[in-house]
């Protein structure tokens, strides 16, 4: 499916140029001071949701019967998994599968997207052994500076 992009103001001022685009594309409405919006026909949205639900349930079923195969499937699509310590890979795959299945059931995929972003960031840290070592600590406070509390003198 293709997408077409319009400024949000076009929807407000010239709806007749936005709605016909929905016949063969999803529409992204770009907003200056807020997150972009997506318009799509309900039939395409439902097809996407149904496909995602089926894929997530199928992958979860594979994971329950053959965890190693599920890890291989994820590793194929998420090559950055190799940067995680071996013991963390199972935890990552398990957590992502759980979030994906829950999201497919509820339509709430933001927790999955958040977990995916967090695990990828964690893997990126592990890809740099020096950075990973420094972030593990120990931490010293000898170079620390006291910073005044924002907005006033104190809690009282």
CSV table of C-alpha atoms in Angstrom, one decimal:
chain,number,residue,atom,x,y,z
A,1,UNK,CA,0.0,0.0,0.0
A,2,UNK,CA,1.2,3.4,-0.8
A,3,UNK,CA,1.0,6.5,1.3
A,4,UNK,CA,0.4,10.1,0.4
A,5,UNK,CA,1.4,13.0,2.6
A,6,UNK,CA,-0.4,16.3,3.0
A,7,UNK,CA,0.0,19.2,5.4
A,8,UNK,CA,-2.7,19.0,8.1
A,9,UNK,CA,-3.9,22.4,7.0
A,10,UNK,CA,-4.9,20.9,3.6
A,11,UNK,CA,-7.4,18.7,5.4
A,12,UNK,CA,-8.9,21.7,7.1
A,13,UNK,CA,-8.9,24.0,4.1
A,14,UNK,CA,-9.2,21.7,1.1
A,15,UNK,CA,-10.8,18.4,2.2
A,16,UNK,CA,-11.7,17.6,-1.4
A,17,UNK,CA,-8.0,17.1,-2.2
A,18,UNK,CA,-7.3,14.8,0.8
A,19,UNK,CA,-10.3,12.4,0.8
A,20,UNK,CA,-10.0,11.2,-2.8
A,21,UNK,CA,-6.4,10.1,-2.1
A,22,UNK,CA,-7.8,7.5,0.4
A,23,UNK,CA,-9.2,5.5,-2.6
A,24,UNK,CA,-5.7,4.0,-3.3
A,25,UNK,CA,-3.5,5.2,-0.4
A,26,UNK,CA,-3.3,5.9,3.3
A,27,UNK,CA,-2.8,9.5,4.1
A,28,UNK,CA,-0.2,11.0,6.4
A,29,UNK,CA,-1.2,14.4,7.8
A,30,UNK,CA,1.9,16.3,8.8
A,31,UNK,CA,1.5,18.7,11.7
A,32,UNK,CA,4.0,21.3,12.8
A,33,UNK,CA,3.6,21.2,16.5
A,34,UNK,CA,2.3,17.7,17.1
A,35,UNK,CA,2.7,14.1,16.0
A,36,UNK,CA,1.6,13.3,12.5
A,37,UNK,CA,-1.7,11.6,11.9
A,38,UNK,CA,-2.6,8.8,9.6
A,39,UNK,CA,-6.0,8.5,7.8
A,40,UNK,CA,-7.0,5.2,6.2
A,41,UNK,CA,-10.1,3.5,5.2
A,42,UNK,CA,-11.6,1.2,7.9
A,43,UNK,CA,-11.4,-1.8,5.6
A,44,UNK,CA,-7.6,-1.4,5.1
A,45,UNK,CA,-7.2,-0.8,8.9
A,46,UNK,CA,-9.2,-3.9,9.8
A,47,UNK,CA,-7.2,-6.0,7.3
A,48,UNK,CA,-3.9,-4.7,8.8
A,49,UNK,CA,-5.1,-5.4,12.3
A,50,UNK,CA,-6.4,-8.9,11.4
A,51,UNK,CA,-3.1,-9.7,9.6
A,52,UNK,CA,-1.1,-8.5,12.5
A,53,UNK,CA,-3.1,-10.5,15.0
A,54,UNK,CA,-2.8,-13.7,13.0
A,55,UNK,CA,1.0,-13.2,12.5
A,56,UNK,CA,1.5,-12.5,16.2
A,57,UNK,CA,-0.5,-15.5,17.3
A,58,UNK,CA,1.3,-17.7,14.9
A,59,UNK,CA,4.7,-16.5,16.0
A,60,UNK,CA,3.7,-16.9,19.6
A,61,UNK,CA,2.5,-20.5,18.9
A,62,UNK,CA,5.8,-21.3,17.3
A,63,UNK,CA,7.6,-19.7,20.3
A,64,UNK,CA,5.7,-21.9,22.8
A,65,UNK,CA,6.5,-25.1,20.9
A,66,UNK,CA,9.9,-24.3,19.6
A,67,UNK,CA,11.5,-21.3,21.3
A,68,UNK,CA,14.8,-21.8,19.4
A,69,UNK,CA,13.0,-21.4,16.1
A,70,UNK,CA,11.2,-18.2,17.3
A,71,UNK,CA,14.6,-16.8,18.3
A,72,UNK,CA,16.0,-17.7,14.8
A,73,UNK,CA,13.0,-15.9,13.2
A,74,UNK,CA,13.5,-12.8,15.3
A,75,UNK,CA,17.3,-12.9,14.8
A,76,UNK,CA,16.7,-12.9,11.1
A,77,UNK,CA,14.6,-9.8,11.3
A,78,UNK,CA,16.5,-8.2,14.2
A,79,UNK,CA,20.1,-8.7,13.4
A,80,UNK,CA,21.2,-6.4,16.3
A,81,UNK,CA,20.2,-9.3,18.7
A,82,UNK,CA,23.8,-10.6,18.2
A,83,UNK,CA,25.1,-7.6,20.2
A,84,UNK,CA,23.1,-8.7,23.3
A,85,UNK,CA,24.7,-11.0,25.8
A,86,UNK,CA,23.6,-14.6,25.0
A,87,UNK,CA,21.6,-14.8,28.3
A,88,UNK,CA,19.7,-11.6,27.4
A,89,UNK,CA,18.6,-12.7,23.9
A,90,UNK,CA,16.0,-15.2,25.3
A,91,UNK,CA,14.7,-12.5,27.6
A,92,UNK,CA,14.5,-10.0,24.7
A,93,UNK,CA,12.7,-12.4,22.3
A,94,UNK,CA,10.3,-13.5,25.1
A,95,UNK,CA,9.4,-10.0,26.1
A,96,UNK,CA,8.9,-8.8,22.5
A,97,UNK,CA,6.7,-11.8,21.7
A,98,UNK,CA,4.6,-11.2,24.8
A,99,UNK,CA,4.2,-7.5,23.9
A,100,UNK,CA,3.4,-8.3,20.3
A,101,UNK,CA,0.8,-10.9,21.2
A,102,UNK,CA,-0.8,-8.6,23.8
A,103,UNK,CA,-0.8,-5.8,21.2
A,104,UNK,CA,-2.4,-7.9,18.5
A,105,UNK,CA,-5.2,-8.9,20.9
A,106,UNK,CA,-5.9,-5.4,22.2
A,107,UNK,CA,-4.8,-3.2,19.3
A,108,UNK,CA,-2.4,-1.4,21.7
A,109,UNK,CA,1.0,-1.8,20.0
A,110,UNK,CA,2.8,1.2,21.6
A,111,UNK,CA,4.2,-1.1,24.4
A,112,UNK,CA,5.6,-3.4,21.8
A,113,UNK,CA,7.2,-0.5,19.9
A,114,UNK,CA,8.6,0.9,23.1
A,115,UNK,CA,10.1,-2.5,24.1
A,116,UNK,CA,11.5,-2.9,20.6
A,117,UNK,CA,13.2,0.5,20.8
A,118,UNK,CA,14.5,-0.1,24.3
A,119,UNK,CA,16.0,-3.5,23.4
A,120,UNK,CA,17.6,-2.1,20.3
A,121,UNK,CA,19.1,0.7,22.3
A,122,UNK,CA,20.4,-1.8,24.9
A,123,UNK,CA,22.0,-3.9,22.1
A,124,UNK,CA,23.6,-0.8,20.7
A,125,UNK,CA,25.2,-0.1,24.0
A,126,UNK,CA,26.5,-3.7,24.2
A,127,UNK,CA,28.0,-3.2,20.7
A,128,UNK,CA,30.5,-0.9,22.2
A,129,UNK,CA,32.3,-2.8,24.9
A,130,UNK,CA,33.9,0.2,26.5
A,131,UNK,CA,30.6,2.1,26.7
A,132,UNK,CA,28.9,-1.0,28.2
A,133,UNK,CA,31.7,-1.3,30.8
A,134,UNK,CA,31.4,2.3,31.8
A,135,UNK,CA,27.7,2.1,32.1
A,136,UNK,CA,27.9,-0.9,34.4
A,137,UNK,CA,29.8,1.2,36.9
A,138,UNK,CA,31.1,1.7,39.5
A,139,UNK,CA,30.3,5.4,39.4
A,140,UNK,CA,32.3,8.0,41.3
A,141,UNK,CA,31.0,11.4,42.4
A,142,UNK,CA,34.3,13.1,42.7
A,143,UNK,CA,33.7,15.2,39.6
A,144,UNK,CA,30.0,15.7,40.4
A,145,UNK,CA,28.5,19.2,40.8
A,146,UNK,CA,25.5,20.1,42.9
A,147,UNK,CA,22.7,21.5,40.8
A,148,UNK,CA,20.0,23.7,42.3
A,149,UNK,CA,16.5,22.3,42.4
A,150,UNK,CA,14.5,23.8,39.5
A,151,UNK,CA,11.8,26.2,40.4
A,152,UNK,CA,12.8,27.3,43.8
A,153,UNK,CA,14.8,26.8,47.0
A,154,UNK,CA,13.4,23.5,48.2
A,155,UNK,CA,10.4,21.3,48.9
A,156,UNK,CA,9.3,23.0,52.1
